[in-house]
Short mmCIF file of C-alpha atoms and ligand atoms in Angstrom, two decimals:
data_model
loop_
_atom_site.label_atom_id
_atom_site.label_comp_id
_atom_site.label_asym_id
_atom_site.label_seq_id
_atom_site.Cartn_x
_atom_site.Cartn_y
_atom_site.Cartn_z
CA MET A 1 0.00 0.00 0.00
CA THR A 2 1.41 3.38 -0.90
CA HIS A 3 0.78 6.08 1.62
CA ARG A 4 -0.91 9.24 0.40
CA GLY A 5 0.70 10.95 3.37
CA GLN A 6 4.20 10.05 2.25
CA LEU A 7 5.99 13.02 0.67
CA SER A 8 9.36 11.47 -0.16
CA GLU A 9 12.00 9.05 1.06
CA ARG A 10 15.22 9.69 2.93
CA ASP A 11 17.74 6.84 2.74
CA GLY A 12 14.90 4.46 1.96
CA VAL A 13 12.82 5.66 4.94
CA PRO A 14 9.47 7.37 4.22
CA VAL A 15 9.00 11.04 5.00
CA TYR A 16 5.41 11.89 5.96
CA GLY A 17 3.64 15.22 5.92
CA ASN A 18 0.89 17.07 7.72
CA TYR A 19 -2.57 17.08 6.18
CA ILE A 20 -3.74 20.69 5.96
CA ASN A 21 -6.55 22.03 3.80
CA GLY A 22 -6.75 18.76 1.87
CA THR A 23 -3.05 18.62 1.00
CA TRP A 24 -0.24 16.47 2.39
CA GLN A 25 2.59 18.90 3.05
CA ALA A 26 5.86 19.31 4.90
CA ALA A 27 6.03 21.39 8.09
CA ALA A 28 6.55 25.07 7.32
CA SER A 29 10.01 24.83 8.88
CA GLY A 30 10.83 21.73 6.80
CA LYS A 31 11.83 19.96 10.03
CA THR A 32 11.03 16.32 10.74
CA GLY A 33 11.25 13.98 13.71
CA GLU A 34 11.97 10.25 13.79
CA ASN A 35 9.54 7.51 14.75
CA ARG A 36 11.10 4.21 15.89
CA ASN A 37 9.85 0.72 16.69
CA PRO A 38 9.78 0.23 20.49
CA ALA A 39 10.48 -3.50 20.09
CA LYS A 40 13.46 -2.92 17.78
CA PRO A 41 14.82 0.59 18.27
CA ASP A 42 17.10 0.20 15.23
CA ASP A 43 13.99 -0.01 13.06
CA LEU A 44 13.36 3.54 11.84
CA ILE A 45 9.70 3.68 10.75
CA GLY A 46 9.56 7.14 9.27
CA HIS A 47 10.32 10.82 9.44
CA PHE A 48 7.27 12.89 10.43
CA ALA A 49 6.59 16.60 10.16
CA SER A 50 7.96 18.39 13.20
CA SER A 51 5.46 21.22 13.11
CA SER A 52 5.26 24.61 14.74
CA ALA A 53 2.72 27.32 15.49
CA GLU A 54 2.80 28.30 11.80
CA ASP A 55 1.42 24.90 10.75
CA VAL A 56 -1.18 24.98 13.53
CA GLU A 57 -2.25 28.42 12.33
CA ALA A 58 -2.69 27.12 8.77
CA ALA A 59 -4.68 24.10 9.99
CA ILE A 60 -7.00 26.16 12.19
CA ALA A 61 -7.56 28.69 9.39
CA ALA A 62 -8.41 25.85 6.98
CA ALA A 63 -10.77 24.24 9.48
CA GLU A 64 -12.51 27.55 10.13
CA GLU A 65 -12.88 28.28 6.43
CA ALA A 66 -14.28 24.80 5.69
CA GLY A 67 -16.71 24.88 8.63
CA PRO A 68 -19.83 26.57 7.20
CA ALA A 69 -20.03 24.42 4.04
CA TRP A 70 -19.42 21.20 6.00
CA ALA A 71 -22.06 22.13 8.56
CA ALA A 72 -24.51 23.01 5.81
CA MET A 73 -23.94 19.76 3.91
CA SER A 74 -26.72 17.21 4.15
CA PRO A 75 -26.09 14.93 7.15
CA ILE A 76 -26.63 11.98 4.82
CA ALA A 77 -23.81 13.22 2.58
CA ARG A 78 -21.56 13.49 5.65
CA SER A 79 -22.65 10.02 6.69
CA ASN A 80 -21.69 8.63 3.27
CA ILE A 81 -18.14 9.98 3.59
CA LEU A 82 -17.71 8.54 7.09
CA TYR A 83 -19.10 5.21 5.94
CA LYS A 84 -16.74 5.10 2.98
CA ALA A 85 -13.79 5.90 5.28
CA SER A 86 -14.86 3.05 7.58
CA GLU A 87 -14.92 0.63 4.65
CA ILE A 88 -11.47 1.75 3.50
CA LEU A 89 -10.03 1.33 6.98
CA LEU A 90 -11.69 -2.03 7.62
CA ALA A 91 -10.50 -3.36 4.25
CA ARG A 92 -6.89 -2.57 5.16
CA ALA A 93 -7.07 -3.40 8.87
CA SER A 94 -4.25 -5.97 8.62
CA LYS A 95 -1.80 -3.52 7.07
CA VAL A 96 -2.79 -0.56 9.25
CA GLY A 97 -2.82 -2.82 12.33
CA ALA A 98 0.72 -3.94 11.50
CA ASP A 99 1.82 -0.29 11.23
CA LEU A 100 0.22 0.34 14.62
CA THR A 101 2.02 -2.61 16.22
CA ARG A 102 5.31 -1.55 14.69
CA GLU A 103 5.12 1.96 16.15
CA MET A 104 3.28 1.31 19.42
CA GLY A 105 4.29 -2.22 20.46
CA LYS A 106 0.97 -3.92 21.28
CA THR A 107 0.63 -7.39 19.76
CA LEU A 108 -0.38 -7.71 16.13
CA LYS A 109 -3.72 -9.20 17.12
CA GLU A 110 -4.38 -6.16 19.31
CA GLY A 111 -3.11 -3.77 16.61
CA ILE A 112 -5.47 -5.21 14.02
CA GLY A 113 -8.28 -5.35 16.59
CA GLU A 114 -7.82 -1.67 17.43
CA THR A 115 -7.83 -0.71 13.76
CA SER A 116 -11.05 -2.63 13.21
CA ARG A 117 -12.52 -0.84 16.17
CA ALA A 118 -11.59 2.52 14.61
CA GLY A 119 -13.39 1.41 11.43
CA GLN A 120 -16.44 0.39 13.45
CA ILE A 121 -16.47 3.76 15.21
CA LEU A 122 -16.54 5.58 11.86
CA ARG A 123 -19.35 3.27 10.76
CA TYR A 124 -21.30 3.82 13.97
CA PHE A 125 -21.21 7.61 13.58
CA ALA A 126 -22.13 7.33 9.90
CA GLY A 127 -25.23 5.48 11.14
CA GLU A 128 -25.85 7.96 13.93
CA LEU A 129 -26.71 10.55 11.30
CA HIS A 130 -29.76 8.47 10.36
CA GLN A 131 -31.08 8.72 13.91
CA PRO A 132 -33.59 11.26 15.25
CA ASP A 133 -31.98 14.55 16.20
CA GLY A 134 -33.60 17.10 18.51
CA GLU A 135 -36.85 16.97 20.43
CA HIS A 136 -40.36 18.26 20.10
CA TYR A 137 -42.07 19.77 23.18
CA ALA A 138 -45.55 20.88 24.13
CA SER A 139 -45.89 24.67 24.32
CA ALA A 140 -48.04 26.89 26.55
CA ASN A 141 -49.21 28.44 23.30
CA PRO A 142 -51.14 25.89 21.20
CA GLU A 143 -50.06 27.70 18.02
CA THR A 144 -46.35 27.32 18.80
CA LEU A 145 -44.25 24.55 17.38
CA LEU A 146 -41.60 24.18 20.10
CA PHE A 147 -38.57 22.07 19.39
CA THR A 148 -34.82 21.75 19.81
CA MET A 149 -32.22 21.17 17.17
CA ARG A 150 -28.55 20.41 17.44
CA GLU A 151 -25.87 22.44 15.72
CA PRO A 152 -22.09 22.05 15.50
CA ILE A 153 -19.72 23.95 17.76
CA GLY A 154 -17.14 24.84 15.13
CA VAL A 155 -13.44 24.00 15.00
CA CYS A 156 -12.53 21.17 17.39
CA GLY A 157 -8.97 20.49 18.55
CA MET A 158 -8.13 16.88 19.38
CA ILE A 159 -5.09 15.90 21.41
CA THR A 160 -4.54 12.17 21.67
CA PRO A 161 -2.20 9.70 23.41
CA TRP A 162 -0.03 6.90 21.99
CA ASN A 163 -1.66 3.92 23.69
CA PHE A 164 -4.68 3.69 21.36
CA PRO A 165 -3.16 5.61 18.47
CA ILE A 166 -5.94 4.99 15.95
CA ALA A 167 -9.05 4.20 18.02
CA ILE A 168 -8.89 7.31 20.19
CA PRO A 169 -8.41 9.76 17.29
CA ALA A 170 -11.26 7.92 15.52
CA TRP A 171 -13.64 8.17 18.45
CA LYS A 172 -13.03 11.90 18.70
CA ILE A 173 -12.93 12.73 14.99
CA ALA A 174 -15.91 10.61 13.88
CA PRO A 175 -18.57 12.27 16.07
CA ALA A 176 -17.06 15.72 15.58
CA LEU A 177 -17.32 15.37 11.80
CA ALA A 178 -20.67 13.60 11.86
CA PHE A 179 -22.28 16.50 13.71
CA GLY A 180 -20.85 19.10 11.34
CA ASN A 181 -17.70 20.29 13.09
CA THR A 182 -14.26 20.61 11.57
CA VAL A 183 -11.13 19.19 13.16
CA VAL A 184 -7.46 19.77 13.86
CA LEU A 185 -5.79 16.62 15.24
CA LYS A 186 -2.51 16.66 17.16
CA PRO A 187 -1.59 13.00 17.73
CA ALA A 188 1.01 11.76 20.21
CA SER A 189 4.56 12.31 18.97
CA LEU A 190 5.36 8.63 19.49
CA THR A 191 2.62 7.28 17.18
CA PRO A 192 2.07 9.59 14.20
CA LEU A 193 1.80 6.81 11.58
CA SER A 194 -1.52 5.51 12.94
CA ALA A 195 -2.91 9.04 12.71
CA VAL A 196 -1.66 9.31 9.12
CA ASN A 197 -3.44 6.02 8.31
CA LEU A 198 -6.71 7.28 9.77
CA ILE A 199 -6.56 10.60 7.95
CA GLU A 200 -5.64 8.84 4.70
CA ALA A 201 -8.88 6.84 4.92
CA LEU A 202 -10.90 10.06 5.32
CA ASP A 203 -8.94 11.72 2.51
CA GLU A 204 -9.60 8.80 0.17
CA ALA A 205 -13.26 8.79 1.18
CA GLY A 206 -13.55 12.32 -0.22
CA ILE A 207 -13.63 14.52 2.87
CA PRO A 208 -13.66 18.14 1.61
CA ALA A 209 -10.48 20.17 1.98
CA GLY A 210 -10.01 21.75 5.41
CA VAL A 211 -12.67 19.67 7.19
CA VAL A 212 -10.09 17.48 8.89
CA ASN A 213 -6.47 18.49 9.44
CA LEU A 214 -3.52 16.62 10.91
CA VAL A 215 -0.57 18.41 12.47
CA THR A 216 2.20 16.21 13.88
CA GLY A 217 4.85 17.44 16.27
CA SER A 218 5.63 18.08 19.89
CA ALA A 219 3.35 19.01 22.75
CA GLY A 220 4.78 22.49 23.14
CA ALA A 221 5.12 23.38 19.45
CA VAL A 222 1.74 22.02 18.31
CA GLY A 223 -0.36 21.35 21.41
CA ASP A 224 0.11 24.72 23.10
CA PRO A 225 -0.95 26.95 20.15
CA LEU A 226 -3.90 24.64 19.42
CA VAL A 227 -5.19 24.85 22.98
CA ALA A 228 -4.69 28.60 23.20
CA ASP A 229 -6.37 29.64 19.93
CA ASP A 230 -9.72 31.39 20.30
CA ARG A 231 -10.97 29.99 17.01
CA VAL A 232 -10.83 26.47 18.45
CA LYS A 233 -14.20 26.17 20.17
CA ALA A 234 -13.78 22.73 21.71
CA ILE A 235 -10.81 20.70 22.92
CA SER A 236 -11.07 16.96 23.43
CA PHE A 237 -8.05 15.56 25.24
CA THR A 238 -7.06 12.06 26.27
CA GLY A 239 -3.87 11.54 28.23
CA SER A 240 -2.31 12.10 31.61
CA ASN A 241 -3.93 14.04 34.46
CA ALA A 242 -1.15 16.59 34.76
CA VAL A 243 -1.29 17.57 31.09
CA GLY A 244 -5.09 17.37 30.85
CA ASN A 245 -5.68 19.61 33.84
CA GLY A 246 -3.23 22.19 32.47
CA ILE A 247 -5.00 22.17 29.11
CA LYS A 248 -8.37 22.58 30.78
CA GLU A 249 -7.19 25.64 32.65
CA VAL A 250 -6.01 27.39 29.49
CA ALA A 251 -8.89 26.36 27.20
CA SER A 252 -11.69 26.91 29.75
CA ALA A 253 -10.32 30.34 30.63
CA ARG A 254 -10.91 31.46 27.05
CA GLY A 255 -14.42 29.92 27.04
CA ALA A 256 -13.81 26.75 25.03
CA LYS A 257 -15.71 23.54 25.67
CA VAL A 258 -13.26 21.00 27.16
CA GLN A 259 -13.44 17.25 27.52
CA LEU A 260 -10.77 15.29 29.40
CA GLU A 261 -10.24 11.52 29.53
CA LEU A 262 -7.46 10.81 31.99
CA GLY A 263 -5.82 8.08 34.03
CA GLY A 264 -7.09 5.08 35.97
CA LYS A 265 -6.18 2.81 38.90
CA ASN A 266 -8.68 0.15 38.10
CA PRO A 267 -9.65 -2.60 40.56
CA ALA A 268 -10.78 -6.16 39.90
CA ILE A 269 -12.50 -7.64 42.96
CA VAL A 270 -12.37 -11.43 43.18
CA LEU A 271 -14.77 -12.93 45.72
CA ALA A 272 -14.41 -16.45 47.11
CA ASP A 273 -17.39 -17.77 45.14
CA ALA A 274 -16.06 -16.59 41.74
CA ASP A 275 -15.40 -18.97 38.87
CA PHE A 276 -11.73 -19.17 39.80
CA ASP A 277 -10.07 -20.01 36.47
CA HIS A 278 -12.19 -17.48 34.60
CA ALA A 279 -11.28 -14.78 37.13
CA VAL A 280 -7.56 -15.57 36.84
CA THR A 281 -7.66 -15.34 33.03
CA GLN A 282 -9.63 -12.12 33.02
CA VAL A 283 -7.51 -10.41 35.68
CA ILE A 284 -4.34 -11.28 33.76
CA ASN A 285 -5.81 -10.06 30.46
CA GLY A 286 -6.97 -6.84 32.10
CA ALA A 287 -3.60 -6.21 33.70
CA MET A 288 -1.14 -7.36 31.07
CA MET A 289 -2.50 -6.91 27.53
CA SER A 290 -0.86 -4.00 25.71
CA ALA A 291 1.80 -4.38 28.43
CA GLY A 292 -0.61 -2.75 30.87
CA GLN A 293 -0.65 0.49 28.89
CA LYS A 294 -4.41 0.97 28.88
CA CYS A 295 -6.25 3.60 30.86
CA THR A 296 -8.68 0.79 31.76
CA ALA A 297 -5.95 -1.74 32.70
CA THR A 298 -6.44 -3.69 35.93
CA SER A 299 -3.75 -2.66 38.38
CA ARG A 300 -5.25 -3.89 41.67
CA ALA A 301 -6.60 -7.40 42.31
CA ILE A 302 -8.67 -6.97 45.46
CA VAL A 303 -9.29 -10.49 46.68
CA ASP A 304 -11.19 -12.25 49.46
CA ARG A 305 -8.56 -13.28 51.99
CA LYS A 306 -9.93 -16.85 51.97
CA ILE A 307 -8.65 -17.36 48.40
CA ALA A 308 -5.79 -14.84 48.37
CA ASP A 309 -2.97 -17.43 48.47
CA LYS A 310 -4.62 -19.62 45.86
CA LEU A 311 -5.18 -16.62 43.56
CA THR A 312 -1.65 -15.32 44.08
CA ASN A 313 -0.18 -18.73 43.23
CA ALA A 314 -2.29 -19.06 40.09
CA LEU A 315 -1.48 -15.50 38.95
CA THR A 316 2.23 -16.02 39.65
CA ASP A 317 2.28 -19.23 37.64
CA ARG A 318 0.33 -17.87 34.66
CA ILE A 319 2.01 -14.44 34.55
CA GLY A 320 5.41 -16.12 34.67
CA LYS A 321 4.50 -18.06 31.53
CA LEU A 322 3.44 -15.03 29.45
CA SER A 323 5.60 -14.72 26.40
CA VAL A 324 7.39 -11.36 26.19
CA GLY A 325 8.95 -10.33 22.89
CA ASP A 326 8.41 -9.11 19.36
CA PRO A 327 4.73 -8.07 19.15
CA MET A 328 4.67 -9.07 15.47
CA ALA A 329 5.27 -12.73 16.44
CA GLU A 330 2.14 -14.83 16.80
CA THR A 331 3.42 -16.45 19.99
CA THR A 332 3.99 -13.15 21.80
CA THR A 333 1.47 -12.04 24.41
CA ILE A 334 3.35 -9.04 25.85
CA GLY A 335 5.20 -6.52 23.71
CA PRO A 336 7.47 -3.67 24.76
CA LEU A 337 6.60 -0.47 26.53
CA ILE A 338 6.24 2.56 24.30
CA SER A 339 9.69 4.06 24.93
CA GLN A 340 12.95 3.73 26.79
CA GLU A 341 11.77 6.50 29.10
CA ALA A 342 8.54 4.60 29.89
CA ALA A 343 10.43 1.34 30.54
CA ASP A 344 12.89 3.15 32.84
CA ARG A 345 10.02 4.83 34.67
CA VAL A 346 8.08 1.59 35.20
CA ALA A 347 11.26 -0.25 36.29
CA GLY A 348 11.90 2.57 38.77
CA ASP A 349 8.32 2.39 40.04
CA ILE A 350 8.69 -1.38 40.56
CA GLN A 351 11.77 -0.72 42.71
CA LYS A 352 9.90 1.97 44.62
CA GLY A 353 7.00 -0.45 45.27
CA ALA A 354 9.41 -3.11 46.48
CA GLY A 355 11.12 -0.52 48.68
CA GLU A 356 7.81 0.21 50.41
CA GLY A 357 7.53 -3.39 51.61
CA ALA A 358 5.51 -5.12 48.87
CA SER A 359 7.02 -8.33 47.47
CA ILE A 360 7.60 -9.24 43.84
CA ALA A 361 6.00 -12.66 43.27
CA VAL A 362 7.09 -12.78 39.64
CA GLY A 363 8.66 -10.46 37.08
CA GLY A 364 10.15 -7.10 37.94
CA THR A 365 13.09 -7.42 35.58
CA ARG A 366 14.26 -5.96 32.26
CA PRO A 367 14.86 -8.74 29.73
CA ASP A 368 18.36 -8.68 28.29
CA GLN A 369 17.38 -7.81 24.74
CA PRO A 370 17.01 -4.69 22.62
CA GLY A 371 13.64 -2.97 22.92
CA HIS A 372 11.82 -1.32 25.80
CA PHE A 373 10.72 -4.45 27.63
CA VAL A 374 9.71 -4.94 31.26
CA THR A 375 8.65 -8.42 32.39
CA PRO A 376 5.05 -8.75 33.60
CA THR A 377 5.15 -8.20 37.34
CA LEU A 378 2.96 -9.35 40.22
CA PHE A 379 3.24 -7.80 43.67
CA THR A 380 1.89 -9.24 46.91
CA GLY A 381 1.63 -7.45 50.22
CA VAL A 382 0.31 -4.28 48.58
CA THR A 383 -1.55 -2.00 50.97
CA PRO A 384 -4.36 0.23 49.70
CA GLU A 385 -2.70 3.49 50.72
CA SER A 386 0.78 2.65 49.37
CA PHE A 387 2.37 3.93 46.18
CA LEU A 388 1.44 0.68 44.38
CA GLY A 389 -2.10 0.89 45.75
CA GLN A 390 -2.62 4.47 44.63
CA GLU A 391 -0.59 5.42 41.55
CA GLU A 392 -1.14 4.56 37.89
CA LEU A 393 2.05 2.84 36.70
CA PHE A 394 0.97 2.39 33.07
CA GLY A 395 2.95 -0.81 32.67
CA PRO A 396 2.55 -4.59 33.13
CA VAL A 397 2.28 -4.44 36.91
CA LEU A 398 -0.47 -5.90 39.12
CA GLY A 399 -0.77 -5.75 42.91
CA VAL A 400 -2.77 -8.19 45.06
CA ILE A 401 -4.65 -6.63 47.98
CA PRO A 402 -6.37 -9.13 50.33
CA VAL A 403 -9.59 -8.01 52.11
CA ASP A 404 -11.95 -9.56 54.65
CA ASP A 405 -15.27 -9.07 52.89
CA MET A 406 -17.24 -7.41 50.11
CA ASP A 407 -17.68 -4.12 52.00
CA GLU A 408 -13.96 -3.77 52.55
CA ALA A 409 -13.33 -4.69 48.90
CA VAL A 410 -15.55 -1.86 47.67
CA ALA A 411 -14.09 0.59 50.18
CA VAL A 412 -10.57 -0.25 48.95
CA ALA A 413 -11.70 -0.08 45.31
CA ASN A 414 -13.00 3.44 45.92
CA GLN A 415 -10.03 4.63 47.98
CA VAL A 416 -8.18 6.18 45.01
CA ARG A 417 -8.48 9.49 43.21
CA TYR A 418 -9.39 7.76 39.93
CA GLY A 419 -12.67 6.12 38.88
CA LEU A 420 -12.43 4.90 35.31
CA SER A 421 -13.35 1.21 35.28
CA ALA A 422 -13.85 -1.57 37.82
CA SER A 423 -14.81 -5.22 37.79
CA ILE A 424 -16.04 -7.92 40.14
CA PHE A 425 -15.90 -11.70 39.86
CA THR A 426 -18.66 -13.50 41.75
CA ARG A 427 -21.59 -15.85 41.21
CA ASP A 428 -23.70 -13.94 43.76
CA ILE A 429 -25.96 -11.58 41.84
CA GLY A 430 -26.93 -9.71 45.00
CA ARG A 431 -23.32 -8.82 45.73
CA ALA A 432 -22.68 -8.05 42.08
CA LEU A 433 -25.56 -5.60 42.06
CA ARG A 434 -24.38 -4.03 45.33
CA PHE A 435 -20.96 -3.57 43.71
CA VAL A 436 -22.46 -2.01 40.57
CA ARG A 437 -24.34 0.47 42.75
CA SER A 438 -21.53 1.36 45.14
CA VAL A 439 -18.33 1.36 43.11
CA GLN A 440 -17.16 4.80 41.97
CA ALA A 441 -16.34 4.13 38.32
CA GLY A 442 -17.69 5.22 34.96
CA ILE A 443 -17.41 1.72 33.47
CA VAL A 444 -18.31 -1.35 35.50
CA HIS A 445 -17.85 -5.00 34.56
CA VAL A 446 -19.35 -8.04 36.25
CA ASN A 447 -17.34 -11.22 35.56
CA SER A 448 -15.19 -9.62 32.87
CA GLU A 449 -11.92 -7.68 32.82
CA THR A 450 -11.73 -3.94 33.45
CA ALA A 451 -10.52 -3.17 29.91
CA GLY A 452 -12.69 -3.33 26.83
CA ALA A 453 -15.21 -0.84 25.49
CA GLU A 454 -17.77 -1.07 22.73
CA PRO A 455 -18.13 1.91 20.38
CA HIS A 456 -21.86 2.53 20.77
CA VAL A 457 -21.98 3.07 24.55
CA PRO A 458 -20.68 5.94 26.69
CA PHE A 459 -17.04 5.81 27.76
CA GLY A 460 -15.51 7.84 30.58
CA GLY A 461 -14.71 7.91 34.25
CA TYR A 462 -15.71 9.21 37.66
CA LYS A 463 -13.57 11.42 39.89
CA GLY A 464 -10.06 12.19 38.58
CA SER A 465 -10.43 9.96 35.49
CA SER A 466 -12.57 12.30 33.48
CA SER A 467 -14.21 15.69 33.25
CA TYR A 468 -17.78 14.39 33.66
CA SER A 469 -18.47 14.36 29.93
CA ARG A 470 -18.50 11.04 28.07
CA GLU A 471 -17.15 9.91 24.70
CA GLN A 472 -18.61 7.47 22.14
CA GLY A 473 -22.17 6.41 21.52
CA LYS A 474 -24.96 8.93 21.93
CA ALA A 475 -22.96 10.64 24.69
CA ALA A 476 -20.55 12.01 22.07
CA ARG A 477 -23.36 14.08 20.55
CA ASP A 478 -23.64 16.12 23.74
CA PHE A 479 -20.03 17.23 23.48
CA TYR A 480 -19.87 17.90 19.75
CA THR A 481 -23.14 19.84 19.42
CA GLN A 482 -24.91 22.76 20.97
CA VAL A 483 -28.66 22.89 21.41
CA LYS A 484 -30.90 25.50 19.79
CA THR A 485 -34.44 25.86 21.16
CA VAL A 486 -36.92 27.03 18.55
CA TYR A 487 -40.30 28.72 19.24
CA PHE A 488 -41.91 28.58 15.83
CA ASP A 489 -45.14 30.55 15.60
CA PRO A 490 -47.20 31.14 12.50
CA PRO A 491 -47.54 34.80 11.47
CA PRO A 492 -50.71 36.40 12.93
CA THR A 493 -53.65 35.98 10.61
CA ALA A 494 -54.98 39.24 9.21
P1 NAP B 501 0.29 12.69 27.85
O1 NAP B 501 1.76 12.78 28.09
O2 NAP B 501 -0.61 13.50 28.70
O3 NAP B 501 0.10 13.04 26.29
C1 NAP B 501 -1.16 13.00 25.68
C2 NAP B 501 -1.16 13.96 24.50
O4 NAP B 501 -1.05 15.30 25.01
C3 NAP B 501 0.00 13.79 23.53
O5 NAP B 501 -0.45 14.06 22.23
C4 NAP B 501 0.98 14.85 24.00
O6 NAP B 501 1.88 15.26 22.99
C5 NAP B 501 0.01 15.97 24.33
N1 NAP B 501 0.53 17.00 25.22
C6 NAP B 501 1.44 16.86 26.22
N2 NAP B 501 1.65 18.05 26.82
C7 NAP B 501 0.84 18.97 26.19
C8 NAP B 501 0.61 20.36 26.36
N3 NAP B 501 1.22 21.06 27.30
N4 NAP B 501 -0.27 20.95 25.53
C9 NAP B 501 -0.95 20.25 24.59
N5 NAP B 501 -0.73 18.94 24.37
C10 NAP B 501 0.14 18.28 25.17
O7 NAP B 501 -0.24 11.20 27.98
P2 NAP B 501 0.33 9.87 27.35
O8 NAP B 501 1.57 9.50 28.08
O9 NAP B 501 0.38 9.99 25.87
O10 NAP B 501 -0.84 8.83 27.70
C11 NAP B 501 -0.90 8.11 28.88
C12 NAP B 501 -2.00 8.62 29.79
O11 NAP B 501 -3.22 8.71 29.06
C13 NAP B 501 -2.28 7.69 30.95
O12 NAP B 501 -2.46 8.45 32.12
C14 NAP B 501 -3.58 7.02 30.55
O13 NAP B 501 -4.35 6.53 31.62
C15 NAP B 501 -4.27 8.12 29.82
N6 NAP B 501 -5.31 7.60 28.93
C16 NAP B 501 -6.62 7.81 29.27
C17 NAP B 501 -7.64 7.30 28.47
C18 NAP B 501 -9.08 7.53 28.82
O14 NAP B 501 -9.94 7.41 27.93
N7 NAP B 501 -9.42 7.86 30.06
C19 NAP B 501 -7.32 6.57 27.32
C20 NAP B 501 -5.99 6.37 27.01
C21 NAP B 501 -4.98 6.91 27.82
P3 NAP B 501 3.33 14.58 22.82
O15 NAP B 501 3.09 13.16 22.45
O16 NAP B 501 3.94 15.37 21.73
O17 NAP B 501 4.02 14.71 24.13
#
C-alpha cells in the first residue's frame, strides 16, 4: 500500500507530511522527527513533520474556512463519507494494524483489533446521522411549534495519546465530523503513523479540503498553540492528568468547551465464590494486555482473603508463563513499553514499590534484549494506601490486595483518586448488584476484565479519570453539538 501521506524518502525511509486544507505537506520549517519501533529501536519507521505554530495556524484557518459548508452539507452526505472511510479502513485493517504494532508495540492481534474498532467507530457515527436529532415539546401556546435542534460547535482540537493511536483519534474525529464540526488533530509524537493512516482513509473517502487536518509534532510546538487559539471552540483531550488539567485551565479560561479523559487505577474484585479459572484469566488479560498500557488496565486485584494465596499462586504461575517479545510474532502475548523512558520509569516504580515493603512474586526485571521491555510483574503485600495501591504505573504491573469481605473490597476499590473502570468476579448476583451500585467508576464489569469498550456506549470515568463528559455512543453528541431551542409561531392571521 502506498501512503498518500508520504511526501518522499530519505535513505529508503518514508517522510510523511501534515494534512492541511486537503493537502499532504511538509512542516513550514521543513523539520522532521523520527519515529522508531519500540520493540526494535534500530527499526526507523519514518520521518514525520515536526510542526510549529505556523502549521497549527494554517490548519485552524483551513478548518474555520471549511466549517460553514461542511455544517450546511446534508447529514446523509456526511454520513456517506464517514461510511466510505470506515470501509477503507476495515479493508486494510491488517496492514494498518501492523503499522500500529510496529510503532506502538501492542501485539499484532491487538493492533489489528484496534484498527477494526476505529473502522467500526466511523461506521457507527455514519449510522448515527440516520437517527432522530432534537426533540419536540408541548408549548403553553397551542399555536407554537416548540422544538430543539442540534448544531455544531465549530473547529474542534483533538489531542490524543499513543496507547490507542488509531481508536482514540477515531472516536473523537468521527462524532465531531458527523455532527458538522471541523477538526485539527494533534496525535502523540510517538505514534504519528496511525494518525496518518486514519486521515488517509478520510482523505480517500472524499472529505472536503479543510474539514479534517492533521498536524504532527511536539506538545509544546503544536499542542500549546492549538489549545490557546480562540478559534478552536472545543478541545477533546485524552492523556495524563497533569497535562489534561493544564490544558483545561487554558482552554476553559478562554471559554472553550473542554473534555478530558485521563488516568485510571482500576480494581478487579475477586470474591471467594467466583469462577476461579475465569477470574484468573480475566484479571491477567486486564492487567497485562498492551503491556498494561491501557487507561482501563487492571492494576489492583482486590481479593477475598480466603482465596488470596490460591489466587496469588495461580497468577504467579500464569504471569510467569506469558511470552514477552516481538509483538509481530504470533506467539507473543506481551510486547514492549512505548519508549525507553517509559520502561525506565516503570522499572523505577517497581523498585519503589518493592522498597515500600511489597514483594515481587514474579517479574520485575528488564529482559536482556534490545527494545523497551519490562517483564510482567505481580506484587503481593500491597496496601491500599501505598504507592502501588494508589498510583497509575501504566505498565505490566499488578498488585494483590487481600480483604476480609465485600464491603472492605468496595471501600478499597474506591479509595483512590481515579474512577475509570472496575470489575467484580462472583456468582452472587446480590453482591454483584451491590458492587455495581456502590463502586465509583464510569465503566463497571461483572465477571469480565476492566478493559474493553464497545463503540456505541458511553465511555468515561468518575472522579479524577474524566471531566464528567463522556465519549462514544450517543454521549458524544452532547459534546460535539450545541442545542438550539426554537419557538416557531405562524404569522398572525390578518
Ligand atoms: P500525555 O503525556 O498526557 O500526552 C497525551 C497527549 O497530550 C500527547 O499528544 C501529547 O503530545 C500531548 N501533550 C502533552 N503536553 C501537552 C501540552 N502542554 N499541551 C498540549 N498537548 C500536550 O499522555 P500519554 O503518556 O500519551 O498517555 C498516557 C496517559 O493517558 C495515561 O495516564 C492514561 O491513563 C491516559 N489515557 C486515558 C484514556 C481515557 O480514555 N481515560 C485513554 C488512554 C490513555 P506529545 O506526544 O507530543 O508529548
